[in-house]
CSV table of C-alpha atoms in Angstrom, one decimal:
chain,number,residue,atom,x,y,z
A,1,MET,CA,105.4,97.5,122.0
A,2,ILE,CA,102.3,95.5,123.3
A,3,PRO,CA,99.1,97.2,122.1
A,4,VAL,CA,97.4,99.0,125.1
A,5,PRO,CA,93.9,97.8,124.2
A,6,LEU,CA,95.0,94.2,124.1
A,7,LEU,CA,96.8,94.5,127.5
A,8,VAL,CA,93.7,96.3,129.0
A,9,CYS,CA,91.4,93.5,127.7
A,10,VAL,CA,93.5,90.7,129.1
A,11,MET,CA,94.1,92.3,132.5
A,12,GLY,CA,90.5,93.4,132.8
A,13,GLY,CA,89.2,90.0,131.9
A,14,TRP,CA,91.4,88.2,134.4
A,15,CYS,CA,90.5,90.7,137.1
A,16,ALA,CA,86.8,90.2,136.5
A,17,VAL,CA,87.2,86.4,136.6
A,18,TYR,CA,89.3,86.4,139.8
A,19,LEU,CA,87.0,89.0,141.5
A,20,THR,CA,83.9,86.9,140.6
A,21,ASP,CA,85.6,83.7,141.9
A,22,THR,CA,86.6,85.4,145.1
A,23,LEU,CA,83.2,86.8,145.8
A,24,LEU,CA,81.4,83.5,145.2
A,25,LYS,CA,83.9,81.5,147.3
A,26,SER,CA,83.5,84.0,150.2
A,27,SER,CA,79.7,84.0,150.0
A,28,VAL,CA,78.0,81.9,152.7
A,29,LYS,CA,74.9,81.4,150.5
A,30,HIS,CA,76.6,80.5,147.2
A,31,ARG,CA,80.0,79.0,148.3
A,32,ILE,CA,79.0,75.3,148.5
A,33,ARG,CA,76.9,75.3,145.3
A,34,TYR,CA,79.7,77.2,143.4
A,35,GLU,CA,82.5,74.9,144.5
A,36,SER,CA,80.3,71.8,143.7
A,37,TRP,CA,79.7,73.3,140.2
A,38,LEU,CA,83.4,73.8,139.7
A,39,ALA,CA,84.3,70.3,140.9
A,40,GLY,CA,81.5,68.7,138.8
A,41,ARG,CA,82.9,70.3,135.6
A,42,GLY,CA,86.6,69.8,136.4
A,43,LEU,CA,87.3,73.5,136.6
A,44,MET,CA,90.0,75.1,138.8
A,45,LEU,CA,90.6,78.8,139.0
A,46,SER,CA,93.6,80.8,140.3
A,47,PRO,CA,95.1,84.2,139.4
A,48,PHE,CA,95.8,84.3,135.7
A,49,HIS,CA,95.3,80.5,135.4
A,50,VAL,CA,92.2,78.4,134.6
A,51,ARG,CA,92.3,74.7,134.2
A,52,TRP,CA,89.7,72.2,132.9
A,53,GLN,CA,90.1,68.4,133.5
A,54,THR,CA,87.9,65.5,132.2
A,55,THR,CA,87.9,61.8,131.9
A,56,MET,CA,85.8,61.7,128.7
A,57,PHE,CA,88.8,61.0,126.6
A,58,ASN,CA,90.1,58.0,128.6
A,59,ARG,CA,88.4,55.5,126.4
A,60,LEU,CA,89.8,57.1,123.3
A,61,PHE,CA,93.3,56.9,124.8
A,62,ALA,CA,92.8,53.2,125.8
A,63,TYR,CA,91.6,52.4,122.2
A,64,CYS,CA,94.6,54.1,120.7
A,65,ALA,CA,96.9,52.1,123.0
A,66,ARG,CA,95.5,48.8,121.8
A,67,ILE,CA,96.1,49.5,118.1
A,68,ASN,CA,98.8,47.2,116.6
A,69,PRO,CA,100.9,46.6,119.8
A,70,ARG,CA,104.0,45.6,117.8
A,71,ALA,CA,104.0,48.7,115.7
A,72,GLN,CA,103.5,50.8,118.8
A,73,TYR,CA,106.4,49.1,120.6
A,74,LEU,CA,108.7,50.2,117.7
A,75,TRP,CA,107.0,53.6,117.6
A,76,PHE,CA,107.6,54.5,121.3
A,77,ASN,CA,111.1,52.9,121.3
A,78,SER,CA,111.9,55.3,118.4
A,79,GLY,CA,110.5,58.0,120.6
A,80,LEU,CA,112.8,57.0,123.4
A,81,VAL,CA,115.9,57.2,121.2
A,82,PHE,CA,114.7,60.6,119.8
A,83,GLY,CA,114.1,61.9,123.3
A,84,VAL,CA,117.6,61.1,124.5
A,85,VAL,CA,119.2,62.6,121.4
A,86,ALA,CA,116.9,65.6,121.7
A,87,MET,CA,117.9,66.1,125.3
A,88,VAL,CA,121.5,66.4,124.3
A,89,GLY,CA,120.7,68.4,121.2
A,90,SER,CA,118.5,70.9,123.1
A,91,VAL,CA,121.4,71.7,125.4
A,92,VAL,CA,123.7,72.3,122.5
A,93,LEU,CA,121.1,74.4,120.7
A,94,LEU,CA,120.5,76.6,123.9
A,95,ILE,CA,124.2,77.1,124.3
A,96,ARG,CA,124.5,78.2,120.7
A,97,THR,CA,121.4,80.5,121.0
A,98,LEU,CA,122.9,82.1,124.1
A,99,GLN,CA,126.2,82.7,122.3
A,100,GLN,CA,124.2,84.3,119.4
A,101,THR,CA,122.2,86.5,121.8
A,102,LEU,CA,125.4,87.7,123.6
A,103,ALA,CA,127.0,88.4,120.3
A,104,GLN,CA,124.0,90.4,119.2
A,105,MET,CA,124.0,92.4,122.5
A,106,THR,CA,127.6,93.5,121.8
A,107,SER,CA,127.1,94.2,118.1
A,108,ASP,CA,125.5,97.1,116.3
A,109,ASN,CA,124.6,95.0,113.3
A,110,PRO,CA,120.7,94.8,113.2
A,111,ARG,CA,120.8,91.7,110.9
A,112,MET,CA,122.2,89.5,113.7
A,113,GLY,CA,118.8,89.4,115.4
A,114,ASN,CA,117.5,87.3,112.4
A,115,GLN,CA,120.3,84.8,112.8
A,116,GLN,CA,119.1,83.4,116.1
A,117,THR,CA,118.0,79.8,116.0
A,118,LEU,CA,115.5,80.2,118.8
A,119,GLN,CA,113.6,83.4,119.7
A,120,VAL,CA,111.3,84.4,122.5
A,121,VAL,CA,107.8,85.2,121.2
A,122,VAL,CA,105.9,88.0,122.8
A,123,PRO,CA,102.4,88.8,121.3
A,124,GLY,CA,102.2,92.4,120.1
A,125,ILE,CA,106.0,92.9,119.9
A,126,ASN,CA,107.6,90.3,117.6
A,127,LEU,CA,104.3,88.5,117.0
A,128,PRO,CA,101.7,90.6,115.0
A,129,THR,CA,98.4,90.9,116.7
A,130,SER,CA,96.7,90.0,113.4
A,131,GLN,CA,98.2,86.5,113.7
A,132,LEU,CA,97.4,85.8,117.3
A,133,ALA,CA,94.7,83.3,116.3
A,134,TYR,CA,97.2,81.3,114.3
A,135,PHE,CA,99.6,81.3,117.2
A,136,PHE,CA,97.2,80.2,119.9
A,137,MET,CA,95.5,77.5,117.7
A,138,ALA,CA,98.9,76.0,116.7
A,139,LEU,CA,100.1,76.2,120.3
A,140,LEU,CA,97.0,74.4,121.6
A,141,LEU,CA,97.2,71.7,118.8
A,142,SER,CA,100.9,71.1,119.6
A,143,GLY,CA,100.1,70.8,123.3
A,144,VAL,CA,97.2,68.4,122.8
A,145,ILE,CA,99.3,66.1,120.5
A,146,HIS,CA,102.1,66.3,123.1
A,147,GLU,CA,99.9,65.1,125.9
A,148,LEU,CA,98.2,62.5,123.6
A,149,GLY,CA,101.6,60.9,123.2
A,150,HIS,CA,102.1,60.7,127.0
A,151,ALA,CA,98.7,59.3,127.6
A,152,VAL,CA,98.9,56.5,125.0
A,153,ALA,CA,102.5,55.6,126.0
A,154,ALA,CA,101.4,55.5,129.7
A,155,LEU,CA,98.5,53.1,129.0
A,156,ARG,CA,100.8,50.8,127.0
A,157,GLU,CA,103.0,50.5,130.1
A,158,GLN,CA,100.0,49.8,132.3
A,159,VAL,CA,100.0,53.2,133.9
A,160,ARG,CA,96.5,54.5,134.6
A,161,VAL,CA,95.5,57.9,133.2
A,162,ASN,CA,93.3,59.9,135.6
A,163,GLY,CA,92.3,62.5,133.1
A,164,PHE,CA,93.1,64.9,130.4
A,165,GLY,CA,92.9,68.7,130.6
A,166,ILE,CA,93.4,72.0,129.0
A,167,PHE,CA,94.5,75.2,130.7
A,168,VAL,CA,95.1,78.9,129.9
A,169,PHE,CA,97.9,80.8,131.7
A,170,VAL,CA,97.5,84.5,131.1
A,171,VAL,CA,96.9,84.2,127.3
A,172,TYR,CA,98.8,81.0,126.6
A,173,PRO,CA,96.8,77.8,126.1
A,174,GLY,CA,98.1,74.4,126.9
A,175,ALA,CA,97.2,70.8,127.7
A,176,PHE,CA,98.1,68.1,130.3
A,177,VAL,CA,97.4,64.5,131.3
A,178,ASP,CA,97.1,63.4,134.9
A,179,LEU,CA,98.9,60.0,135.4
A,180,PHE,CA,98.5,57.7,138.4
A,181,THR,CA,101.8,58.3,140.3
A,182,THR,CA,101.9,55.0,142.1
A,183,HIS,CA,101.8,53.0,138.8
A,184,LEU,CA,104.4,55.3,137.3
A,185,ASN,CA,106.8,54.8,140.2
A,186,ILE,CA,106.7,51.0,140.1
A,187,ILE,CA,107.5,50.4,136.4
A,188,SER,CA,111.1,50.2,135.2
A,189,PRO,CA,113.2,53.2,134.2
A,190,VAL,CA,113.1,52.3,130.5
A,191,GLN,CA,109.3,52.1,130.6
A,192,GLN,CA,109.3,55.5,132.3
A,193,LEU,CA,111.6,56.9,129.7
A,194,ARG,CA,109.2,55.7,126.9
A,195,ILE,CA,106.4,57.6,128.6
A,196,PHE,CA,108.3,60.8,129.3
A,197,CYS,CA,109.9,60.9,125.8
A,198,ALA,CA,106.5,60.3,124.0
A,199,GLY,CA,105.5,64.0,124.3
A,200,VAL,CA,108.5,65.5,122.5
A,201,TRP,CA,108.5,62.6,120.0
A,202,HIS,CA,104.9,63.4,119.0
A,203,ASN,CA,105.8,67.1,118.7
A,204,PHE,CA,108.6,66.2,116.4
A,205,VAL,CA,106.3,64.0,114.3
A,206,LEU,CA,103.7,66.7,114.2
A,207,CYS,CA,106.3,69.2,113.0
A,208,LEU,CA,107.3,66.8,110.2
A,209,ALA,CA,103.7,66.2,109.2
A,210,ALA,CA,102.9,69.9,109.1
A,211,LEU,CA,106.1,70.5,107.0
A,212,ALA,CA,105.1,67.7,104.6
A,213,PHE,CA,101.6,69.1,104.3
A,214,LEU,CA,103.0,72.5,103.6
A,215,PHE,CA,105.3,71.2,100.9
A,216,LEU,CA,102.5,69.1,99.3
A,217,LEU,CA,99.9,71.9,99.6
A,218,PRO,CA,100.1,72.8,95.9
A,219,ILE,CA,99.3,69.2,95.0
A,220,PHE,CA,96.4,69.0,97.4
A,221,LEU,CA,94.9,72.3,96.1
A,222,PHE,CA,95.7,71.7,92.4
A,223,PRO,CA,92.1,71.0,91.4
A,224,VAL,CA,90.9,74.4,92.6
A,225,TYR,CA,94.1,76.6,92.8
A,226,SER,CA,96.9,76.9,90.3
A,227,THR,CA,100.5,77.8,91.1
A,228,GLY,CA,103.6,79.0,89.1
A,229,GLY,CA,101.8,81.7,87.1
A,230,GLY,CA,102.8,84.6,89.3
A,231,ALA,CA,102.2,85.9,92.9
A,232,LEU,CA,98.7,86.8,93.7
A,233,VAL,CA,98.1,89.9,95.8
A,234,SER,CA,96.1,89.0,98.9
A,235,GLU,CA,96.4,92.2,100.9
A,236,VAL,CA,97.8,95.7,100.4
A,237,VAL,CA,98.5,97.9,103.4
A,238,GLN,CA,96.4,101.0,103.3
A,239,GLY,CA,98.4,104.1,102.7
A,240,ALA,CA,101.6,102.2,101.9
A,241,ALA,CA,103.8,102.5,98.9
A,242,ALA,CA,101.9,100.0,96.8
A,243,ASP,CA,98.4,101.5,97.6
A,244,GLY,CA,96.6,103.9,95.3
A,245,PRO,CA,94.8,104.1,92.0
A,246,ARG,CA,97.9,103.0,90.0
A,247,GLY,CA,99.2,100.7,92.6
A,248,LEU,CA,98.4,97.1,93.4
A,249,SER,CA,95.0,95.7,94.3
A,250,VAL,CA,93.8,92.5,95.9
A,251,GLY,CA,93.5,89.9,93.2
A,252,ASP,CA,96.3,91.3,91.0
A,253,ILE,CA,98.9,88.8,89.8
A,254,VAL,CA,102.4,90.0,89.8
A,255,VAL,CA,104.6,88.4,87.1
A,256,GLY,CA,107.7,90.5,87.1
A,257,LEU,CA,109.8,93.1,88.9
A,258,GLU,CA,111.9,94.9,86.2
A,259,ASP,CA,113.6,92.1,84.2
A,260,CYS,CA,113.2,89.6,87.1
A,261,PRO,CA,110.4,87.1,86.4
A,262,VAL,CA,108.0,86.4,89.4
A,263,LYS,CA,106.4,82.9,89.4
A,264,GLY,CA,105.6,82.9,93.1
A,265,VAL,CA,106.2,84.5,96.5
A,266,GLU,CA,109.7,83.2,96.7
A,267,ASP,CA,110.6,84.9,93.4
A,268,TRP,CA,109.0,88.1,94.6
A,269,SER,CA,111.3,88.1,97.7
A,270,SER,CA,114.4,87.1,95.8
A,271,CYS,CA,113.8,89.7,93.1
A,272,LEU,CA,113.4,92.5,95.6
A,273,SER,CA,116.5,91.3,97.4
A,274,HIS,CA,118.5,91.3,94.1
A,275,LEU,CA,117.2,94.7,93.1
A,276,SER,CA,118.1,96.1,96.5
A,277,HIS,CA,121.8,95.0,96.2
A,278,SER,CA,122.2,95.7,92.5
A,279,PRO,CA,122.9,99.0,90.7
A,280,GLN,CA,119.8,100.8,89.5
A,281,THR,CA,118.4,99.4,86.2
A,282,GLY,CA,118.4,101.6,83.2
A,283,TYR,CA,116.0,101.9,80.3
A,284,CYS,CA,116.5,102.1,76.5
A,285,VAL,CA,114.9,105.3,75.3
A,286,PRO,CA,115.0,106.4,71.6
A,287,SER,CA,117.3,109.4,71.2
A,288,SER,CA,114.6,111.2,69.2
A,289,SER,CA,112.2,111.2,72.2
A,290,LEU,CA,114.7,113.2,74.3
A,291,GLN,CA,113.4,116.8,74.2
A,292,PRO,CA,116.1,119.5,74.6
A,293,SER,CA,114.0,121.4,77.1
A,294,TRP,CA,114.2,118.5,79.6
A,295,ALA,CA,117.9,118.9,80.0
A,296,HIS,CA,117.7,122.6,80.9
A,297,GLY,CA,117.2,121.8,84.6
A,298,ARG,CA,120.4,122.2,86.6
A,299,ALA,CA,121.5,119.1,88.5
A,300,PHE,CA,122.4,119.5,92.1
A,301,LYS,CA,124.3,117.2,94.4
A,302,ARG,CA,122.6,115.5,97.3
A,303,LEU,CA,124.3,114.8,100.7
A,304,ASP,CA,125.1,111.2,99.7
A,305,GLY,CA,126.9,112.3,96.5
A,306,THR,CA,124.1,111.4,94.1
A,307,PHE,CA,122.5,114.0,91.8
A,308,ASP,CA,118.9,115.3,91.4
A,309,CYS,CA,117.5,117.6,88.7
A,310,CYS,CA,113.8,117.7,89.5
A,311,SER,CA,113.5,120.5,92.1
A,312,ASN,CA,109.8,121.0,91.8
A,313,ASN,CA,108.9,117.8,93.7
A,314,SER,CA,106.8,116.6,90.9
A,315,LEU,CA,104.8,113.3,91.3
A,316,THR,CA,105.1,112.5,87.6
A,317,ASP,CA,108.7,113.5,86.8
A,318,LEU,CA,111.9,111.9,87.7
A,319,CYS,CA,115.6,112.8,87.3
A,320,PHE,CA,117.4,110.6,84.8
A,321,SER,CA,121.1,110.5,83.9
A,322,TYR,CA,122.7,109.4,80.6
A,323,ILE,CA,125.9,109.7,78.6
A,324,LYS,CA,125.8,112.4,75.9
A,325,PRO,CA,124.9,110.8,72.6
A,326,GLN,CA,127.3,113.1,70.7
A,327,GLY,CA,130.4,111.6,72.3
A,328,LYS,CA,130.5,107.9,72.4
A,329,ASN,CA,133.9,107.9,74.1
A,330,SER,CA,132.9,110.5,76.6
A,331,LYS,CA,132.0,109.5,80.1
A,332,GLU,CA,130.3,112.8,80.9
A,333,ARG,CA,126.8,112.3,82.1
A,334,GLU,CA,123.8,114.6,81.6
A,335,TYR,CA,120.8,114.9,83.8
A,336,ALA,CA,117.3,115.5,82.7
A,337,CYS,CA,114.0,115.8,84.5
A,338,MET,CA,111.6,113.6,82.5
A,339,PRO,CA,108.0,112.3,82.7
A,340,VAL,CA,108.8,109.0,84.2
A,341,ARG,CA,105.8,106.9,83.0
A,342,LYS,CA,106.3,108.1,79.4
A,343,MET,CA,110.0,107.3,79.5
A,344,VAL,CA,109.9,103.7,80.9
A,345,THR,CA,106.6,102.3,79.6
A,346,GLY,CA,107.2,99.5,77.1
A,347,THR,CA,111.0,100.0,77.1
A,348,GLN,CA,113.6,97.3,77.6
A,349,VAL,CA,116.1,97.4,80.5
A,350,CYS,CA,119.7,98.1,80.1
A,351,ARG,CA,122.9,98.2,82.2
A,352,THR,CA,125.2,100.0,79.7
A,353,ALA,CA,124.6,101.9,76.5
A,354,GLU,CA,125.7,98.9,74.4
A,355,ASP,CA,122.7,97.0,75.6
A,356,CYS,CA,120.4,99.4,73.8
A,357,THR,CA,122.3,99.3,70.5
A,358,ALA,CA,122.5,95.5,70.4
A,359,HIS,CA,118.7,94.9,70.7
A,360,THR,CA,117.2,97.6,68.5
A,361,GLU,CA,117.8,99.3,65.2
A,362,VAL,CA,116.5,102.6,66.4
A,363,ALA,CA,119.1,104.9,67.8
A,364,SER,CA,118.6,104.6,71.6
A,365,ILE,CA,120.4,105.6,74.8
A,366,CYS,CA,120.4,104.1,78.2
A,367,VAL,CA,118.8,106.4,80.8
A,368,THR,CA,119.1,105.6,84.5
A,369,PRO,CA,117.0,107.1,87.3
A,370,SER,CA,119.2,109.3,89.4
A,371,LEU,CA,118.2,108.3,93.0
A,372,GLU,CA,119.7,108.2,96.4
A,373,ASN,CA,122.0,105.3,97.1
A,374,GLN,CA,119.5,102.8,98.7
A,375,THR,CA,116.5,104.0,96.8
A,376,ARG,CA,115.4,102.1,93.7
A,377,PHE,CA,113.0,102.7,90.9
A,378,ILE,CA,111.1,99.4,90.2
A,379,ARG,CA,108.5,98.6,87.5
A,380,VAL,CA,106.0,96.0,88.9
A,381,THR,CA,104.4,94.0,86.1
A,382,HIS,CA,100.8,92.9,86.8
A,383,PRO,CA,98.9,92.4,83.6
A,384,PRO,CA,96.5,93.4,82.2
A,385,ASN,CA,97.1,96.6,84.1
A,386,THR,CA,99.9,99.0,83.3
A,387,HIS,CA,103.1,98.8,85.3
A,388,MET,CA,103.0,100.0,88.9
A,389,LEU,CA,106.0,102.4,89.3
A,390,PHE,CA,107.6,102.3,92.7
A,391,VAL,CA,110.3,104.7,93.9
A,392,GLY,CA,111.7,104.0,97.4
A,393,TYR,CA,113.4,101.4,99.6
A,394,PRO,CA,112.6,97.9,98.2
A,395,PRO,CA,111.9,96.3,101.7
A,396,HIS,CA,109.1,98.9,102.0
A,397,LEU,CA,107.4,97.4,99.0
A,398,GLN,CA,107.8,93.9,100.4
A,399,TYR,CA,106.2,94.9,103.7
A,400,ALA,CA,103.4,96.8,102.0
A,401,VAL,CA,102.1,93.8,100.1
A,402,SER,CA,101.0,90.3,101.1
A,403,LEU,CA,101.1,87.7,98.4
A,404,THR,CA,100.3,84.0,97.9
A,405,ASN,CA,101.4,81.4,95.3
A,406,PHE,CA,97.8,80.1,94.9
A,407,VAL,CA,95.6,81.6,92.2
A,408,PRO,CA,91.9,80.4,92.3
A,409,ARG,CA,90.7,78.6,89.3
A,410,PHE,CA,87.1,79.6,90.0
A,411,GLY,CA,85.7,83.0,90.9
A,412,PHE,CA,83.7,81.8,93.9
A,413,LEU,CA,86.8,80.5,95.7
A,414,HIS,CA,88.2,82.6,98.6
A,415,LEU,CA,91.7,84.0,98.3
A,416,ASP,CA,92.4,83.5,102.0
A,417,LEU,CA,92.0,79.7,102.2
A,418,PRO,CA,95.5,78.8,101.0
A,419,VAL,CA,96.9,81.7,103.0
A,420,PHE,CA,95.2,80.3,106.1
A,421,LEU,CA,96.5,76.8,105.5
A,422,GLU,CA,100.1,78.0,104.8
A,423,THR,CA,100.3,80.3,107.8
A,424,PHE,CA,98.8,77.8,110.2
A,425,CYS,CA,101.2,75.0,109.0
A,426,LYS,CA,104.1,77.4,109.4
A,427,TYR,CA,103.1,78.1,113.0
A,428,VAL,CA,102.6,74.4,113.7
A,429,VAL,CA,106.0,73.7,112.4
A,430,SER,CA,107.6,76.4,114.5
A,431,LEU,CA,105.7,75.9,117.7
A,432,SER,CA,105.6,72.1,117.7
A,433,GLY,CA,109.3,72.1,117.0
A,434,ALA,CA,110.0,74.6,119.7
A,435,LEU,CA,108.0,72.5,122.2
A,436,ALA,CA,110.0,69.5,121.3
A,437,VAL,CA,113.2,71.4,121.9
A,438,VAL,CA,112.2,73.2,125.1
A,439,ASN,CA,110.6,70.2,126.8
A,440,SER,CA,113.7,68.1,126.1
A,441,VAL,CA,115.9,70.5,128.1
A,442,PRO,CA,116.9,68.9,131.4
A,443,CYS,CA,115.2,71.5,133.5
A,444,PHE,CA,113.0,71.5,136.6
A,445,ALA,CA,109.2,71.2,135.9
A,446,LEU,CA,109.7,70.2,132.3
A,447,ASP,CA,109.6,66.7,130.6
A,448,GLY,CA,113.4,66.9,130.5
A,449,GLN,CA,113.5,66.6,134.3
A,450,TRP,CA,111.8,63.2,134.3
A,451,MET,CA,113.6,62.1,131.1
A,452,LEU,CA,116.9,62.8,132.8
A,453,ASN,CA,116.0,61.1,136.0
A,454,ALA,CA,114.8,57.9,134.2
A,455,LEU,CA,117.9,57.9,132.0
A,456,LEU,CA,120.2,58.1,134.9
A,457,GLU,CA,118.4,55.3,136.7
A,458,ALA,CA,118.6,53.2,133.6
A,459,THR,CA,122.2,53.8,132.8
A,460,LEU,CA,124.1,54.6,136.1
A,461,VAL,CA,122.6,52.0,138.4
A,462,THR,CA,125.6,49.7,137.9
A,463,VAL,CA,128.2,52.5,137.9
A,464,VAL,CA,126.9,54.6,140.7
A,465,THR,CA,125.2,52.1,143.0
A,466,ASP,CA,124.2,54.7,145.7
A,467,ARG,CA,120.7,56.1,144.8
A,468,GLN,CA,121.4,59.3,146.6
A,469,ARG,CA,124.5,60.0,144.6
A,470,ARG,CA,122.5,59.4,141.4
A,471,GLU,CA,119.9,61.8,142.5
A,472,LEU,CA,122.6,64.3,143.4
A,473,ILE,CA,124.1,64.0,139.9
A,474,GLY,CA,120.7,64.5,138.4
A,475,PHE,CA,120.1,67.5,140.6
A,476,PHE,CA,123.2,69.4,139.5
A,477,LEU,CA,122.5,68.5,135.8
A,478,LEU,CA,119.0,69.8,136.2
A,479,LEU,CA,120.3,72.9,137.9
A,480,ALA,CA,122.7,73.6,135.0
A,481,GLY,CA,119.9,73.0,132.4
A,482,SER,CA,117.5,75.3,134.3
A,483,ALA,CA,120.1,78.1,134.5
A,484,LEU,CA,120.8,77.7,130.8
A,485,LEU,CA,117.1,77.9,129.8
A,486,ALA,CA,116.5,80.8,132.2
A,487,ALA,CA,119.4,82.7,130.8
A,488,ASN,CA,118.1,82.2,127.3
A,489,VAL,CA,114.5,83.3,128.2
A,490,ALA,CA,115.7,86.3,130.2
A,491,LEU,CA,118.1,87.6,127.6
A,492,GLY,CA,115.6,86.8,124.8
A,493,LEU,CA,112.9,88.8,126.6
A,494,TRP,CA,115.3,91.7,127.1
A,495,MET,CA,116.3,91.7,123.4
A,496,VAL,CA,112.7,91.7,122.3
A,497,THR,CA,111.3,94.3,124.7
A,498,ALA,CA,114.2,96.6,125.6
A,499,ARG,CA,115.8,97.2,122.2
């Protein structure tokens, strides 16, 4: 749920701003001076909404519009084609997302929630509060690039730009450009379409650029950060399974999980997934090291059918099972409560008893930790330290540790720089791509509304000669698109907040 302190700060801040604005506007003494101050700085205030508009960037927009006219003509024509394709694709994507949401609502499978193509993001619920800065910076950058596309395309088509602005609605930042409506209405529908499609086109290009930067990040950081030598621990959740004197620490380099090598974060995740769905790994232990006294504890059956033999809840002992060494043909298993670190340190893994006899000349047997069905015993290799021994549900280990692929080559380099760049790029890819999709939807008050109207005027003028009929067709298409988007948002919010 949304953190109460965050909600109190947001509501309290907006109440203070709105109360101050109301008092100053109702004051006989300060009203004129205050309204002049707002107008002079391009500020507008309303409940939960503040907007700032300026003309200081108009020269920059005009300069960009004059760079290589031929290349820009091809650029914005490509944007026109992309916008039309994206408008159709966004409808298909929303229909698919709606089907996935309805299927998830009628299913008890919790994994179906991760299969949705688009998801509603609510800060504090499915967006960690620790990553709000990434979210808002990426959203603002995506909005600025979106409006930059509109402004440059408009100036190329001889449409005046009155100004550029930034707004904040509740906590969500955004940007806008104010175009001269009279100029916009007298140009051809194709010219209008270039302008209206430029925003989603630039969002798509920004998404590709961020994706390319993310892919090439190891090359860019190669002089100061190395990769491929393991996963570097950048954060350990306090009190979690990996925390403690013999756990993981910031700066440790994980190179293996059991017999699964770890060269980076992707390997860490895939190894944990593999260990979660595979039978518990065994360990080759010399038969001479098995003390008879360890087997005296009586094994008892758990509720899930597995066995335990350590009834003293020891933090250093663990119940192991193995086949009796006396009878090689026997399948009868014995259980022994053994000191876990002594038994598994420096031993090779095994799946069957034959694995131990094939790789060593010393008489050995394969002992396997006797744990509950979904619980696993995992050795985490992070030299030069001794193994970290984890007993529990593997996803808990994944959530307890944050890792990065980048290992600093020099001690003065900060561990968080690559993490910041990676995380920010991922948010830019997600949010800029999402803005390209959502703004392409033929829906009232979005770019898709003007894109659809211009497209109908450009294509149906010879088929449907009556302008009112074309507007009526556009109205019903916009109504359907608006209903589709509203259904996705409403059901998405319900899925995120109510379940």
